[in-house]
Short mmCIF file of C-alpha atoms and ligand atoms in Angstrom, two decimals:
data_model
loop_
_atom_site.label_atom_id
_atom_site.label_comp_id
_atom_site.label_asym_id
_atom_site.label_seq_id
_atom_site.Cartn_x
_atom_site.Cartn_y
_atom_site.Cartn_z
CA MET L 215 127.37 37.61 -12.20
CA ASN L 216 130.22 39.05 -13.97
CA LEU L 217 131.22 42.51 -12.26
CA LYS L 218 132.78 43.47 -15.48
CA ASN L 219 129.36 43.94 -17.35
CA ILE L 220 127.57 45.60 -14.57
CA THR L 221 127.37 49.20 -13.13
CA ALA L 222 126.78 50.17 -9.53
CA ASP L 223 123.48 51.67 -10.28
CA LYS L 224 122.17 48.62 -12.20
CA LEU L 225 123.32 46.37 -9.35
CA VAL L 226 121.35 48.36 -6.83
CA ALA L 227 118.33 48.42 -9.10
CA LEU L 228 118.47 44.60 -9.44
CA TYR L 229 118.52 44.30 -5.55
CA ARG L 230 115.60 46.78 -5.20
CA ASN L 231 113.54 44.79 -7.79
CA ARG L 232 114.63 41.64 -5.89
CA ASP L 233 115.98 40.12 -9.20
CA LEU L 234 119.18 39.36 -7.28
CA SER L 235 120.15 38.96 -3.74
CA VAL L 236 123.29 40.68 -2.20
CA THR L 237 124.50 37.23 -0.74
CA GLU L 238 124.44 35.92 -4.28
CA VAL L 239 126.51 38.60 -5.66
CA ILE L 240 129.10 38.48 -2.76
CA THR L 241 129.21 34.68 -3.23
CA SER L 242 130.12 35.27 -7.05
CA VAL L 243 132.62 37.96 -6.17
CA PHE L 244 134.54 35.56 -3.87
CA ASP L 245 134.30 32.87 -6.37
CA GLU L 246 135.77 35.20 -8.84
CA ILE L 247 138.48 35.99 -6.52
CA ASP L 248 139.25 32.40 -5.84
CA ARG L 249 139.50 31.84 -9.52
CA THR L 250 141.61 34.79 -10.41
CA ASP L 251 143.42 36.31 -7.68
CA ASN L 252 145.98 33.44 -7.45
CA GLN L 253 147.28 34.97 -10.74
CA VAL L 254 146.55 38.58 -10.39
CA ARG L 255 147.27 38.79 -6.69
CA ALA L 256 145.41 42.10 -6.05
CA TYR L 257 144.46 41.37 -2.30
CA LEU L 258 146.46 41.34 0.72
CA THR L 259 143.54 40.60 3.02
CA LEU L 260 139.92 39.21 2.21
CA CYS L 261 137.04 40.22 4.55
CA ARG L 262 134.97 37.18 3.70
CA ASP L 263 133.08 36.70 6.92
CA ARG L 264 132.26 40.35 7.32
CA ALA L 265 131.25 40.73 3.72
CA PHE L 266 128.80 37.89 4.04
CA GLU L 267 127.49 39.32 7.40
CA ASP L 268 126.95 42.82 5.58
CA ALA L 269 125.23 40.94 2.60
CA ARG L 270 122.76 39.20 4.91
CA ARG L 271 121.80 42.32 6.87
CA ILE L 272 121.13 44.24 3.52
CA ASP L 273 119.13 41.21 2.29
CA ALA L 274 117.01 41.41 5.31
CA LYS L 275 116.50 45.19 4.66
CA ILE L 276 115.38 44.45 1.21
CA ALA L 277 113.01 41.71 2.33
CA ALA L 278 111.60 44.19 4.94
CA GLY L 279 110.92 46.78 2.04
CA GLU L 280 113.31 49.31 3.51
CA GLU L 281 114.96 51.94 1.39
CA LEU L 282 118.36 51.21 -0.06
CA GLU L 283 121.44 53.55 0.05
CA SER L 284 123.13 54.65 -3.11
CA LEU L 285 125.83 51.72 -2.86
CA SER L 286 123.91 49.14 -0.98
CA GLY L 287 125.51 45.77 -1.69
CA VAL L 288 128.24 47.24 -4.00
CA PRO L 289 131.47 45.11 -3.50
CA VAL L 290 134.34 47.60 -3.03
CA ALA L 291 137.98 47.03 -2.30
CA ILE L 292 140.34 49.23 -0.16
CA LYS L 293 143.91 50.02 -0.57
CA ASP L 294 145.67 48.63 2.36
CA ASN L 295 146.79 52.08 3.74
CA MET L 296 143.36 52.84 4.97
CA ALA L 297 142.18 51.83 8.39
CA LEU L 298 139.17 49.47 8.69
CA LYS L 299 138.44 48.59 12.24
CA ASP L 300 139.73 45.12 13.40
CA VAL L 301 140.98 44.36 9.85
CA PRO L 302 144.81 44.19 9.56
CA THR L 303 146.39 47.42 7.94
CA THR L 304 149.92 46.72 6.65
CA CYS L 305 150.64 49.39 3.96
CA ALA L 306 152.38 46.28 2.48
CA SER L 307 155.04 46.90 4.89
CA ARG L 308 156.58 44.27 7.30
CA ILE L 309 156.77 47.04 9.98
CA LEU L 310 153.02 47.16 10.20
CA GLU L 311 152.62 43.27 10.26
CA GLY L 312 150.19 42.46 13.07
CA TYR L 313 148.75 45.96 13.32
CA THR L 314 145.02 46.04 13.45
CA PRO L 315 143.51 49.51 13.70
CA PRO L 316 140.76 50.30 16.32
CA TYR L 317 138.96 52.64 14.14
CA THR L 318 137.86 53.17 10.40
CA ALA L 319 139.05 55.74 8.02
CA THR L 320 136.52 58.43 7.24
CA ALA L 321 136.31 57.63 3.49
CA VAL L 322 135.77 53.82 4.10
CA GLU L 323 133.20 54.60 7.03
CA ARG L 324 131.37 56.96 4.34
CA LEU L 325 131.22 54.15 1.78
CA ARG L 326 130.04 51.66 4.34
CA ALA L 327 127.35 54.11 5.54
CA ALA L 328 126.23 54.22 1.90
CA GLY L 329 125.74 50.50 1.94
CA ALA L 330 129.09 49.49 0.26
CA ILE L 331 130.48 46.19 1.23
CA VAL L 332 134.19 45.71 1.71
CA VAL L 333 135.58 42.62 0.03
CA GLY L 334 139.24 43.20 0.90
CA LYS L 335 142.35 45.22 1.38
CA THR L 336 144.60 45.53 -1.60
CA ASN L 337 148.15 45.26 -2.30
CA MET L 338 150.35 48.17 -2.86
CA ASP L 339 153.91 49.50 -2.98
CA GLU L 340 155.13 49.74 0.58
CA PHE L 341 153.94 52.87 2.15
CA ALA L 342 152.54 54.01 -1.33
CA MET L 343 156.23 54.66 -2.49
CA GLY L 344 156.43 53.43 -6.01
CA SER L 345 154.82 53.45 -9.39
CA SER L 346 154.65 49.56 -10.09
CA ASN L 347 153.47 47.61 -7.09
CA GLU L 348 156.83 45.99 -7.09
CA ASN L 349 157.73 47.57 -3.80
CA SER L 350 155.21 45.74 -1.92
CA ALA L 351 157.04 43.77 0.99
CA PHE L 352 154.70 40.69 0.29
CA PHE L 353 154.48 40.15 -3.54
CA THR L 354 153.97 42.01 -6.81
CA THR L 355 150.37 42.32 -8.25
CA ARG L 356 150.08 41.81 -11.80
CA ASN L 357 148.36 43.51 -14.67
CA PRO L 358 145.07 41.54 -15.38
CA HIS L 359 145.62 42.66 -19.25
CA ASN L 360 149.03 40.88 -19.22
CA LEU L 361 150.42 39.10 -16.28
CA ASP L 362 153.95 39.83 -17.25
CA CYS L 363 153.41 43.51 -16.83
CA VAL L 364 153.00 45.69 -13.77
CA PRO L 365 149.53 47.07 -12.77
CA GLY L 366 151.14 50.52 -11.95
CA GLY L 367 151.40 51.88 -8.51
CA SER L 368 151.23 52.32 -5.75
CA SER L 369 147.43 51.60 -5.78
CA GLY L 370 148.02 48.71 -8.16
CA GLY L 371 145.98 46.30 -6.26
CA SER L 372 142.72 48.51 -6.13
CA ALA L 373 143.15 49.13 -9.80
CA ALA L 374 143.57 45.53 -10.70
CA ALA L 375 140.81 44.28 -8.58
CA VAL L 376 138.39 46.46 -10.54
CA ALA L 377 139.80 45.56 -13.86
CA ALA L 378 139.72 41.96 -13.19
CA GLY L 379 136.04 41.97 -11.91
CA MET L 380 137.06 41.13 -8.31
CA ALA L 381 135.39 44.39 -7.02
CA LEU L 382 132.99 46.86 -8.72
CA VAL L 383 134.70 49.83 -7.40
CA SER L 384 137.69 50.62 -5.05
CA LEU L 385 139.62 53.20 -3.26
CA GLY L 386 143.34 54.32 -3.66
CA SER L 387 145.48 57.11 -2.63
CA ASP L 388 147.49 59.35 -4.72
CA THR L 389 150.53 61.18 -3.75
CA GLY L 390 152.10 61.61 -6.99
CA GLY L 391 150.05 59.57 -9.41
CA SER L 392 149.30 56.52 -7.59
CA ILE L 393 145.65 56.38 -8.53
CA ARG L 394 146.05 57.70 -12.04
CA THR L 395 148.96 55.61 -13.11
CA PRO L 396 147.50 52.13 -12.21
CA ALA L 397 144.22 53.22 -13.68
CA ALA L 398 145.86 54.08 -17.04
CA PHE L 399 147.89 50.80 -16.89
CA CYS L 400 144.91 48.70 -15.89
CA GLY L 401 142.35 50.40 -18.17
CA VAL L 402 139.90 51.78 -15.51
CA VAL L 403 138.95 55.22 -14.59
CA GLY L 404 140.78 56.62 -11.49
CA MET L 405 140.51 60.02 -9.90
CA LYS L 406 142.53 62.08 -7.46
CA PRO L 407 140.33 64.84 -5.96
CA THR L 408 141.42 68.28 -4.90
CA TYR L 409 143.75 68.23 -1.84
CA GLY L 410 141.47 68.51 1.09
CA ARG L 411 138.32 67.43 -0.67
CA VAL L 412 138.52 63.86 0.90
CA SER L 413 139.25 63.38 4.37
CA ARG L 414 142.71 61.69 5.11
CA TYR L 415 141.70 60.56 8.53
CA GLY L 416 142.68 57.00 8.86
CA LEU L 417 144.89 57.17 5.78
CA VAL L 418 148.45 56.13 6.70
CA ALA L 419 150.56 59.13 6.03
CA PHE L 420 153.20 59.15 3.27
CA ALA L 421 153.64 62.69 2.30
CA SER L 422 150.86 64.58 4.08
CA SER L 423 150.76 67.81 1.89
CA LEU L 424 150.17 65.54 -1.20
CA ASP L 425 148.26 62.65 -0.16
CA GLN L 426 144.66 62.32 -1.35
CA ILE L 427 142.17 59.24 -1.43
CA GLY L 428 140.29 58.89 -4.59
CA PRO L 429 138.01 56.13 -6.39
CA PHE L 430 138.61 53.69 -9.25
CA ALA L 431 135.73 52.33 -11.34
CA LYS L 432 135.10 51.15 -14.67
CA SER L 433 133.13 54.18 -15.63
CA VAL L 434 133.22 57.75 -14.92
CA ARG L 435 129.71 57.74 -13.57
CA GLU L 436 130.63 55.23 -11.01
CA CYS L 437 133.75 57.05 -10.07
CA ALA L 438 131.49 60.23 -9.57
CA GLN L 439 129.04 58.17 -7.47
CA VAL L 440 131.93 56.97 -5.12
CA LEU L 441 133.42 60.43 -4.79
CA GLU L 442 130.06 62.12 -4.04
CA VAL L 443 129.74 59.66 -0.99
CA ILE L 444 133.31 60.03 0.28
CA CYS L 445 134.06 63.76 -0.10
CA GLY L 446 133.19 66.60 2.13
CA PHE L 447 134.42 68.25 5.20
CA ASP L 448 135.62 66.09 8.14
CA HIS L 449 136.54 67.63 11.54
CA PHE L 450 138.82 64.60 12.10
CA ASP L 451 141.30 65.99 9.42
CA SER L 452 142.75 69.54 9.92
CA THR L 453 143.50 69.66 6.14
CA SER L 454 139.88 68.81 5.11
CA ALA L 455 138.44 71.56 3.08
CA ASP L 456 135.32 73.08 4.41
CA VAL L 457 134.14 73.84 0.85
CA SER L 458 130.68 72.99 -0.31
CA VAL L 459 130.52 70.06 -2.64
CA GLU L 460 128.69 70.68 -5.93
CA PRO L 461 126.45 67.67 -6.94
CA LEU L 462 128.76 65.50 -8.99
CA LEU L 463 126.23 63.18 -10.75
CA ARG L 464 123.55 65.66 -11.71
CA ASP L 465 125.16 67.54 -14.59
CA LEU L 466 127.33 64.56 -15.59
CA ASP L 467 125.69 64.33 -19.08
CA GLN L 468 125.36 67.99 -19.79
CA PRO L 469 127.24 69.04 -23.08
CA ILE L 470 130.61 70.44 -22.79
CA LYS L 471 130.53 72.50 -26.05
CA ASP L 472 132.62 75.56 -25.78
CA ILE L 473 134.65 74.41 -22.99
CA ARG L 474 138.21 75.47 -23.28
CA ILE L 475 140.84 72.81 -23.12
CA GLY L 476 144.45 73.33 -22.75
CA ILE L 477 147.19 71.11 -24.24
CA PRO L 478 150.42 71.76 -22.37
CA LYS L 479 153.35 71.73 -24.78
CA GLU L 480 155.68 70.52 -22.08
CA TYR L 481 153.82 67.25 -21.76
CA PHE L 482 154.33 66.09 -25.25
CA ILE L 483 158.06 65.23 -24.90
CA PRO L 484 160.46 63.38 -26.94
CA GLY L 485 160.67 59.93 -25.61
CA MET L 486 157.03 59.29 -25.25
CA ASP L 487 155.64 56.16 -26.42
CA PRO L 488 154.57 56.77 -30.06
CA GLU L 489 151.44 54.80 -29.69
CA VAL L 490 150.41 56.88 -26.51
CA LYS L 491 151.02 59.95 -28.52
CA SER L 492 148.90 59.07 -31.40
CA ARG L 493 146.11 57.91 -29.10
CA LEU L 494 146.28 61.26 -27.25
CA GLU L 495 146.01 63.04 -30.65
CA LYS L 496 142.84 60.99 -31.34
CA CYS L 497 141.59 62.26 -27.91
CA ILE L 498 142.08 65.82 -28.77
CA LYS L 499 140.22 65.24 -32.14
CA THR L 500 137.29 63.75 -30.08
CA TYR L 501 136.97 66.96 -28.03
CA GLU L 502 137.28 69.05 -31.02
CA ASP L 503 134.39 67.17 -32.62
CA MET L 504 132.29 67.76 -29.31
CA GLY L 505 132.77 71.60 -30.02
CA CYS L 506 135.37 72.12 -27.36
CA ARG L 507 138.00 74.96 -28.03
CA LEU L 508 141.40 73.37 -27.84
CA GLN L 509 144.59 75.57 -27.48
CA GLU L 510 148.22 75.23 -26.50
CA ILE L 511 149.21 76.37 -23.34
CA SER L 512 152.61 76.36 -21.42
CA LEU L 513 153.48 74.91 -18.08
CA PRO L 514 156.93 76.21 -17.98
CA HIS L 515 158.14 74.64 -14.71
CA THR L 516 157.12 71.06 -15.60
CA GLU L 517 160.72 69.94 -16.14
CA GLN L 518 161.58 70.78 -12.36
CA ALA L 519 158.57 68.90 -10.98
CA ILE L 520 160.11 65.39 -10.57
CA ALA L 521 163.04 66.85 -8.53
CA THR L 522 160.60 69.03 -6.60
CA TYR L 523 158.28 66.14 -5.74
CA TYR L 524 161.18 63.80 -4.66
CA LEU L 525 162.41 66.34 -2.23
CA ILE L 526 159.03 67.33 -0.73
CA ALA L 527 157.53 63.75 -0.56
CA THR L 528 160.70 62.14 0.91
CA ALA L 529 161.00 64.92 3.53
CA GLU L 530 157.58 64.58 4.53
CA ALA L 531 157.92 60.78 4.55
CA SER L 532 161.09 60.79 6.66
CA SER L 533 159.19 62.76 9.21
CA ASN L 534 155.92 60.73 9.09
CA LEU L 535 157.82 57.36 9.08
CA ALA L 536 159.66 58.31 12.28
CA ARG L 537 156.75 57.19 14.18
CA TYR L 538 157.60 53.38 13.44
CA ASP L 539 159.81 52.81 16.25
CA GLY L 540 158.90 49.33 17.32
CA VAL L 541 156.98 50.79 20.39
CA ARG L 542 153.62 52.11 19.12
CA TYR L 543 152.72 50.26 15.94
CA GLY L 544 153.11 46.77 14.39
CA ALA L 545 156.13 44.72 14.77
CA ARG L 546 159.21 45.01 16.90
CA LYS L 547 161.90 43.30 15.07
CA GLY L 548 164.55 42.38 17.68
CA GLY L 549 167.13 44.24 19.64
CA ASP L 550 167.81 43.33 23.16
CA SER L 551 170.52 45.60 23.99
CA GLY L 552 168.77 48.80 24.69
CA LEU L 553 166.45 51.29 23.04
CA ASN L 554 168.76 52.29 20.32
CA ASP L 555 169.44 48.72 19.45
CA MET L 556 165.67 48.09 19.29
CA TYR L 557 164.89 51.13 17.01
CA ARG L 558 167.70 50.02 14.70
CA LYS L 559 166.75 46.47 14.22
CA THR L 560 163.08 47.37 14.00
CA ARG L 561 163.61 49.80 11.28
CA MET L 562 166.33 47.85 9.43
CA ASN L 563 164.24 44.68 9.31
CA GLY L 564 160.85 46.32 9.27
CA PHE L 565 161.38 48.75 6.04
CA GLY L 566 161.95 47.75 2.57
CA LYS L 567 164.78 49.10 0.26
CA GLU L 568 162.73 51.96 -1.34
CA VAL L 569 161.32 53.08 1.87
CA LYS L 570 164.91 53.21 3.46
CA ARG L 571 166.16 55.08 0.34
CA ARG L 572 163.41 57.78 0.75
CA ILE L 573 163.92 58.16 4.45
CA LEU L 574 167.55 58.73 3.76
CA LEU L 575 167.00 61.31 1.10
CA GLY L 576 164.41 63.14 2.92
CA THR L 577 166.23 63.22 6.20
CA TYR L 578 169.25 64.53 4.26
CA ALA L 579 167.01 67.21 2.40
CA LEU L 580 165.83 68.32 5.94
CA SER L 581 169.09 68.43 7.73
CA ALA L 582 170.62 71.61 8.99
CA GLY L 583 172.96 73.09 6.34
CA TYR L 584 170.80 71.50 3.51
CA TYR L 585 167.50 72.67 4.43
CA ASP L 586 167.63 75.92 2.49
CA ALA L 587 169.43 74.48 -0.51
CA TYR L 588 167.11 71.67 -0.98
CA TYR L 589 163.82 71.58 0.97
CA LEU L 590 163.21 75.21 1.18
CA LYS L 591 164.26 75.63 -2.69
CA ALA L 592 161.77 72.71 -3.41
CA LEU L 593 158.97 74.62 -1.68
CA LYS L 594 159.61 77.72 -3.73
CA VAL L 595 159.63 75.83 -6.92
CA ARG L 596 156.26 74.18 -5.84
CA THR L 597 154.84 77.63 -5.67
CA LEU L 598 156.16 78.34 -9.19
CA ILE L 599 154.38 75.12 -10.36
CA LEU L 600 151.09 76.32 -8.79
CA GLN L 601 151.39 79.57 -10.46
CA ASP L 602 151.93 77.92 -13.97
CA PHE L 603 148.66 76.23 -13.37
CA ARG L 604 146.99 79.45 -12.03
CA LYS L 605 147.92 81.19 -15.24
CA ALA L 606 146.83 78.31 -17.32
CA PHE L 607 143.40 78.11 -15.71
CA ASP L 608 143.04 81.82 -16.63
CA GLN L 609 143.03 80.80 -20.10
CA VAL L 610 141.30 77.24 -20.17
CA ASP L 611 138.88 75.26 -18.04
CA VAL L 612 140.45 71.86 -18.30
CA ILE L 613 143.94 70.68 -19.20
CA LEU L 614 144.46 67.43 -21.32
CA THR L 615 147.64 65.25 -21.13
CA PRO L 616 148.65 61.63 -21.29
CA THR L 617 148.59 59.91 -17.83
CA SER L 618 151.77 58.19 -18.33
CA PRO L 619 154.47 58.30 -21.13
CA THR L 620 154.34 54.61 -21.54
CA VAL L 621 151.81 51.84 -21.29
CA ALA L 622 152.24 49.11 -18.51
CA PHE L 623 155.85 48.01 -18.50
CA ARG L 624 157.09 44.56 -17.81
CA ILE L 625 157.63 43.36 -14.26
CA GLY L 626 161.33 43.78 -13.35
CA GLU L 627 161.97 46.20 -16.07
CA LYS L 628 162.61 49.15 -13.91
CA THR L 629 163.48 47.86 -10.53
CA SER L 630 167.23 48.15 -10.88
CA ASP L 631 166.96 51.72 -11.94
CA PRO L 632 165.06 54.01 -9.43
CA LEU L 633 165.47 57.12 -11.49
CA SER L 634 163.68 55.68 -14.54
CA MET L 635 160.87 54.47 -12.18
CA TYR L 636 160.60 58.14 -10.81
CA LEU L 637 160.50 59.53 -14.35
CA SER L 638 157.34 57.60 -15.16
CA ASP L 639 155.59 59.93 -12.73
CA ILE L 640 156.37 62.88 -14.83
CA PHE L 641 152.59 63.70 -15.97
CA THR L 642 150.96 63.04 -12.83
CA ILE L 643 152.98 64.63 -10.09
CA THR L 644 152.58 68.24 -10.92
CA CYS L 645 148.86 67.96 -9.92
CA ASN L 646 149.56 66.80 -6.51
CA LEU L 647 152.20 69.67 -5.96
CA ALA L 648 149.45 72.12 -7.14
CA GLY L 649 146.69 70.32 -5.08
CA LEU L 650 144.54 70.14 -8.21
CA PRO L 651 141.91 67.37 -9.11
CA GLY L 652 142.86 64.84 -11.80
CA ILE L 653 141.36 62.02 -13.65
CA SER L 654 142.62 59.18 -15.69
CA VAL L 655 140.25 57.73 -18.17
CA PRO L 656 140.96 54.88 -20.72
CA CYS L 657 141.33 55.90 -24.22
CA GLY L 658 142.15 52.83 -26.09
CA ARG L 659 144.94 50.23 -26.31
CA ASN L 660 148.17 49.91 -28.06
CA SER L 661 148.89 47.18 -30.65
CA ALA L 662 149.91 44.65 -27.83
CA GLY L 663 146.34 45.35 -26.27
CA LEU L 664 147.76 47.12 -23.33
CA PRO L 665 145.59 50.14 -21.87
CA ILE L 666 146.36 53.64 -22.67
CA GLY L 667 145.13 56.64 -20.29
CA MET L 668 144.28 60.15 -20.87
CA GLN L 669 144.56 62.49 -18.01
CA LEU L 670 142.32 65.52 -17.46
CA LEU L 671 143.14 68.26 -14.80
CA ALA L 672 140.87 71.07 -13.45
CA ASN L 673 141.10 73.92 -11.25
CA HIS L 674 140.77 73.31 -7.41
CA PHE L 675 137.35 72.02 -6.24
CA GLN L 676 136.18 71.86 -9.95
CA GLU L 677 135.50 68.07 -9.74
CA ALA L 678 131.99 68.44 -11.32
CA LEU L 679 133.38 70.08 -14.33
CA LEU L 680 136.23 67.47 -14.49
CA LEU L 681 133.97 64.50 -14.28
CA ARG L 682 131.49 66.14 -16.91
CA ALA L 683 134.55 66.56 -19.31
CA ALA L 684 135.62 63.05 -18.62
CA PHE L 685 132.04 61.55 -18.90
CA ASN L 686 131.65 63.20 -22.36
CA PHE L 687 134.55 61.96 -23.67
CA GLU L 688 133.92 58.34 -22.44
CA ARG L 689 130.42 58.38 -24.09
CA ALA L 690 131.90 59.73 -27.34
CA PHE L 691 134.89 57.24 -27.16
CA LEU L 692 132.54 54.18 -26.66
CA LEU L 693 130.35 55.29 -29.71
CA GLN L 694 133.40 55.64 -32.05
N1 LIG Q 814 155.33 56.96 -7.89
C1 LIG Q 814 155.19 58.15 -6.91
C2 LIG Q 814 156.15 57.74 -5.72
O1 LIG Q 814 156.86 56.72 -5.71
C3 LIG Q 814 153.80 58.35 -6.38
C4 LIG Q 814 153.39 57.55 -5.36
C5 LIG Q 814 151.96 57.83 -4.85
O2 LIG Q 814 151.28 58.65 -5.51
N2 LIG Q 814 151.63 57.43 -3.66
O3 LIG Q 814 156.37 58.47 -4.76
#
């Protein structure tokens, strides 16, 4: 069984017909992990025993002729910033070493209720801060398409696990592009839903007004299937949106003729990799051939997005990460001369370099005297960015952009220059600042065989339309 050649639907159908047992599939998934993961290193923790227990339980259901759920026996991977009861949750940080949550995140709980089997927890940039996975406190995950390249971040482990056939689908989180960038770099589909669409209960907070959980899959259909399971109101999350969820799978293959697609002129910038640019031009042509109406639009505050994001995200992070004090969670890292000494040593030894940089930046931006000049100003610009999108969505239904200005870069290429790393988020962060849904769909490879991603954005809660636009593209693209 090679997970790269099968979809969730087909897998569940094989179980239903008793052509395959869940235990067989879970066995082959762990065989694949044993073969591949010493190179790719997508997983931080494997849930072998639990997965086999789940598999036996579902096999018994099948033997008893019981109905299966939509994702019964589907092997999934979960980013290590989502709680799974009794399994370590580290956020790839030393400060959470030894922390085992007593509860499960809502999104993960919903996947399990739909029959999915958690294979393991995946590597990430520490506290989801990064674009390459190189900020993990433990090791760097590698891109399955070229082991010398990064898988993207921060949900690089979840993207690589799917791309390498070590899970059928997975969950990541996206604060400024952490699902869409790794999806683009690893050649899989990755989606960030509207803010509030998926519960954040049990997701370790990075920047609470930006964080969203979303799926990775090889195909748009599977992505829709997972999203349909995990989305919807949750009273455990006060920012969860009580907005009805349209069926996401039902109209997926409806034609998209006459849909208006906007191409923001600010997103086709000098410095963009020419191979990415020419691929994107082909994507535009594919939509034109499907009868869509393409038009240029303007999102004038795009240039301010990176500065705005890195003020808001760091400010929220500095406040969210104040809780890691060596008392309540995870590891206490020394300090025997009083409380302040213990705080200092715990945070000094527990947090990595990038996390400390963000805490410093955020604390500075929030401090008296600078609050108005930085944080408040950033909030105002955030509103302007949202207004840009509001105006754009008066004219078009969907916006098309590259996901990233480049393909996956080499490990180590940007680590000494945090600014150039931050710049790689240029196309993904506006979507989080505005709370919109966005998806990255593979749209080809460059001459070195590295995947290229196309990003589509839609208005708030327009996931069904977004997935339909992505599905039609994927189908046309595969036929080319
Ligand atoms: N790369 C961005 C950052 O470092 C986005 C991270 C994310 O989406 N979690 O903050």
